[in-house]
Amino acid sequence: AAGVIQSPRHLIKEKRETATLKCYPIPRHDTVYWYQQGPGQDPQFLISFYEKMQSDKGSIPDRFSAQQFSDYHSELNMSSLELGDSALYFCASSKYGGNGYNEQFFGPGTRLTVL
Amino acid sequence: AQKITQTQPGMFVQEKEAVTLDCTYDTSDPSYGLFWYKQPSSGEMIFLIYQGSYDQQNATEGRYSLNFQKARKSANLVISASQLGDSAMYFCAMGPDTGNQFYFGTGTSLTVIP
């Protein structure tokens, strides 16, 4: 079965650079979520989109922005990168209202290292 | 506000034994879902099991079962017949049935001893 695809899997950037992370949800899933997991931490919710509209917002810095496109893929844009942005970034997708609950399927993550 | 608490930062279990990973939660939502995910050292987040707040029976998925005690707001994961491949971080998470963000606990690191 198709899973959530994230690219790139690994990314190394310098401070103050920009980065773009991409997420391709499971086919027919209409909701995308972004999470940030720092070293030794639990995943923290950043932002979510439903049908290309932002549906919820968590602890996403102002330096970050995200959008969901017409084909339902999503991109997380990160500017003015800081050392503290080094983390594993997960994308998850779900089908709204599917199966009576909202199971989120996680992608493999993008490991961002800021030097 | 939603909150998930996992009080066991690390657990050890002998191979083929059963182990219980604790999870308590706090929410004012009448409807919610409770999830367990496994995160091996490779980093991916693997869905294990789900319990809906209105489900009358405890969820089971193969060797995984969820001991759901709604009045005590606990959703413990029971892994039976532990295998070496079960060694990983385990996260308890909660989300509303209607979607939006998940709230994760701080995780429990499980080590299965041969």
Coordinates of C-alpha atoms in Angstrom, one line a residue:
Chain A
A1 CA 0.0 0.0 0.0
A2 CA 1.1 3.5 -0.7
G3 CA 2.5 5.5 2.2
V4 CA 3.3 9.1 3.0
I5 CA 6.3 10.2 1.0
Q6 CA 8.7 12.9 2.3
S7 CA 11.6 14.5 0.6
P8 CA 14.3 15.0 1.1
R9 CA 15.1 12.3 3.7
H10 CA 18.1 14.2 5.0
L11 CA 19.0 17.9 4.6
I12 CA 22.0 19.8 5.8
K13 CA 21.8 23.6 5.9
E14 CA 23.8 26.5 7.3
K15 CA 22.4 29.1 9.7
R16 CA 20.3 31.8 8.1
E17 CA 19.7 29.6 5.0
T18 CA 16.3 28.5 3.8
A19 CA 14.9 25.0 3.4
T20 CA 11.8 23.5 1.8
L21 CA 10.5 20.1 2.9
K22 CA 7.9 18.3 0.8
C23 CA 5.2 15.8 1.7
Y24 CA 3.1 13.7 -0.5
P25 CA 0.1 12.2 1.3
I26 CA -1.4 8.8 0.8
P27 CA -3.7 8.9 -2.2
R28 CA -7.2 10.2 -1.4
H29 CA -6.1 11.6 2.0
D30 CA -7.3 15.2 2.3
T31 CA -5.6 16.3 5.5
V32 CA -1.9 16.9 6.0
Y33 CA -0.1 17.6 9.3
W34 CA 3.5 18.7 10.1
Y35 CA 5.3 17.8 13.3
Q36 CA 8.7 18.7 14.6
Q37 CA 10.6 16.2 16.8
G38 CA 13.8 17.5 18.4
P39 CA 16.5 15.2 19.6
G40 CA 15.1 13.1 22.5
Q41 CA 11.8 14.9 22.3
D42 CA 8.2 13.9 21.5
P43 CA 6.8 15.2 18.2
Q44 CA 5.3 18.7 18.4
F45 CA 2.5 19.8 16.1
L46 CA 3.3 22.6 13.8
I47 CA 0.4 23.1 11.4
S48 CA -2.2 21.2 9.4
F49 CA -4.2 21.6 6.2
Y50 CA -7.6 20.2 5.2
E51 CA -8.6 20.5 1.6
K52 CA -5.8 23.0 0.9
M53 CA -6.9 25.3 3.7
Q54 CA -5.0 25.7 7.0
S55 CA -7.1 23.8 9.6
D56 CA -5.0 24.1 12.8
K57 CA -1.9 25.8 13.9
G58 CA 0.5 24.8 16.6
S59 CA 3.9 25.9 17.7
I60 CA 5.1 26.9 14.2
P61 CA 7.6 29.8 14.2
D62 CA 6.9 32.9 12.2
R63 CA 10.0 32.0 10.1
F64 CA 8.2 28.9 8.8
S65 CA 5.3 28.8 6.4
A66 CA 3.4 25.9 4.8
Q67 CA 0.8 25.3 2.2
Q68 CA -1.1 22.5 0.6
F69 CA -1.4 22.4 -3.1
S70 CA -4.2 21.3 -5.5
D71 CA -2.7 17.8 -5.7
Y72 CA -2.8 17.7 -1.9
H73 CA 1.0 17.6 -1.5
S74 CA 2.3 20.0 1.1
E75 CA 5.5 22.0 1.5
L76 CA 7.0 23.4 4.7
N77 CA 9.2 26.4 4.0
M78 CA 11.7 27.4 6.6
S79 CA 13.7 30.6 6.5
S80 CA 16.5 32.2 8.5
L81 CA 17.4 28.7 9.9
E82 CA 18.7 28.5 13.4
L83 CA 20.7 25.8 15.1
G84 CA 17.6 24.9 17.2
D85 CA 15.7 24.0 14.0
S86 CA 17.7 20.8 13.7
A87 CA 15.1 18.1 14.1
L88 CA 13.2 15.3 12.5
Y89 CA 10.2 16.8 10.6
F90 CA 7.3 14.4 10.1
C91 CA 4.5 14.8 7.8
A92 CA 1.3 12.8 8.4
S93 CA -1.8 12.4 6.4
S94 CA -5.4 11.3 7.1
K95 CA -8.7 11.0 5.5
Y96 CA -11.2 13.3 7.2
G97 CA -13.9 11.3 8.8
G98 CA -12.6 8.0 7.5
N99 CA -13.2 4.9 9.6
G100 CA -14.9 7.0 12.2
Y101 CA -11.6 8.2 13.6
N102 CA -8.8 10.3 12.4
E103 CA -5.8 7.9 12.2
Q104 CA -2.7 9.8 11.1
F105 CA -0.3 7.9 8.9
F106 CA 3.2 9.2 9.3
G107 CA 5.9 9.6 6.7
P108 CA 9.5 8.5 7.3
G109 CA 10.5 12.0 8.2
T110 CA 13.1 14.5 7.0
R111 CA 16.1 14.9 9.2
L112 CA 17.2 18.5 9.1
T113 CA 20.6 19.5 10.4
V114 CA 21.5 23.2 10.7
L115 CA 25.2 23.9 11.0
Chain B
A1 CA -6.1 21.6 27.3
Q2 CA -5.0 18.2 26.2
K3 CA -2.2 16.4 27.9
I4 CA -0.6 13.0 27.6
T5 CA 1.6 11.6 30.3
Q6 CA 4.0 8.7 30.0
T7 CA 5.8 8.2 33.3
Q8 CA 8.2 5.4 32.3
P9 CA 11.2 6.9 30.4
G10 CA 12.7 3.4 30.0
M11 CA 11.5 -0.1 30.4
F12 CA 13.2 -3.5 30.1
V13 CA 11.5 -6.8 29.3
Q14 CA 12.7 -10.3 28.8
E15 CA 12.1 -11.8 25.4
K16 CA 8.8 -13.7 25.2
E17 CA 7.4 -11.9 28.3
A18 CA 4.6 -9.4 28.3
V19 CA 5.1 -5.8 29.1
T20 CA 2.8 -2.9 29.9
L21 CA 3.6 0.7 28.9
D22 CA 1.6 3.3 30.8
C23 CA -0.2 6.3 29.4
T24 CA -2.6 8.7 31.1
Y25 CA -4.3 11.6 29.5
D26 CA -6.3 14.7 30.3
T27 CA -8.9 16.2 28.1
S28 CA -12.2 18.0 28.3
D29 CA -13.3 16.8 24.9
P30 CA -16.2 14.4 25.0
S31 CA -14.9 12.5 22.0
Y32 CA -11.3 11.6 21.3
G33 CA -9.0 8.9 20.1
L34 CA -6.0 7.4 21.7
F35 CA -3.2 6.0 19.6
W36 CA 0.1 4.2 20.2
Y37 CA 3.0 4.6 17.8
K38 CA 6.4 2.8 17.7
Q39 CA 9.5 4.7 16.7
P40 CA 12.5 2.5 16.1
S41 CA 16.0 3.9 15.9
S42 CA 15.6 4.5 12.2
G43 CA 13.1 7.3 13.1
E44 CA 9.9 6.4 11.3
M45 CA 6.6 6.5 13.3
I46 CA 4.7 3.3 13.0
F47 CA 1.0 3.1 14.0
L48 CA 0.3 0.3 16.4
I49 CA -3.2 0.5 17.8
Y50 CA -6.2 2.9 18.3
Q51 CA -8.9 3.2 20.9
G52 CA -11.9 5.5 20.5
S53 CA -13.3 7.1 23.6
Y54 CA -16.7 5.6 23.0
D55 CA -15.5 2.1 22.2
Q56 CA -16.9 -0.4 24.7
Q57 CA -14.2 -3.0 24.2
N58 CA -10.5 -2.7 24.5
A59 CA -8.7 -2.6 21.2
T60 CA -6.4 -5.5 20.1
E61 CA -4.1 -5.8 17.1
G62 CA -2.1 -9.0 17.1
R63 CA 0.3 -8.9 20.0
Y64 CA -0.8 -5.4 21.0
S65 CA -3.7 -4.6 23.2
L66 CA -4.8 -1.4 24.8
N67 CA -6.1 -1.5 28.4
F68 CA -8.5 1.4 28.3
Q69 CA -9.9 2.7 31.6
K70 CA -11.9 5.8 30.8
A71 CA -12.8 6.7 34.3
R72 CA -9.1 6.7 35.3
K73 CA -8.1 8.3 32.0
S74 CA -5.6 5.7 31.2
A75 CA -4.7 3.9 28.0
N76 CA -1.9 1.5 28.7
L77 CA -0.3 -0.6 25.9
V78 CA 0.2 -4.2 26.5
I79 CA 2.7 -6.1 24.3
S80 CA 2.5 -9.8 24.7
A81 CA 5.3 -12.3 23.8
S82 CA 7.9 -9.6 23.4
Q83 CA 10.4 -9.9 20.5
L84 CA 13.8 -8.4 20.1
G85 CA 12.4 -6.3 17.2
D86 CA 10.0 -4.6 19.7
S87 CA 13.0 -2.6 21.1
A88 CA 12.1 1.0 20.3
M89 CA 10.5 4.2 21.6
Y90 CA 6.8 4.0 22.1
F91 CA 4.6 7.1 22.0
C92 CA 1.1 7.5 23.3
A93 CA -0.9 10.1 21.4
M94 CA -4.4 11.6 21.6
G95 CA -6.4 13.3 19.0
P96 CA -10.0 14.4 18.6
D97 CA -12.2 12.2 16.5
T98 CA -12.8 15.1 14.1
G99 CA -9.1 15.6 13.2
N100 CA -6.5 18.2 13.7
Q101 CA -3.4 17.8 15.8
F102 CA -2.2 14.9 17.9
Y103 CA -0.8 15.4 21.3
F104 CA 2.1 13.1 22.1
G105 CA 3.5 11.9 25.4
T106 CA 7.2 12.0 26.0
G107 CA 7.6 8.4 25.1
T108 CA 8.9 5.2 26.7
S109 CA 12.1 3.5 25.5
L110 CA 11.5 -0.3 25.6
T111 CA 14.5 -2.7 25.5
V112 CA 13.8 -6.4 25.0
I113 CA 16.5 -8.5 26.5
P114 CA 17.4 -11.9 24.9

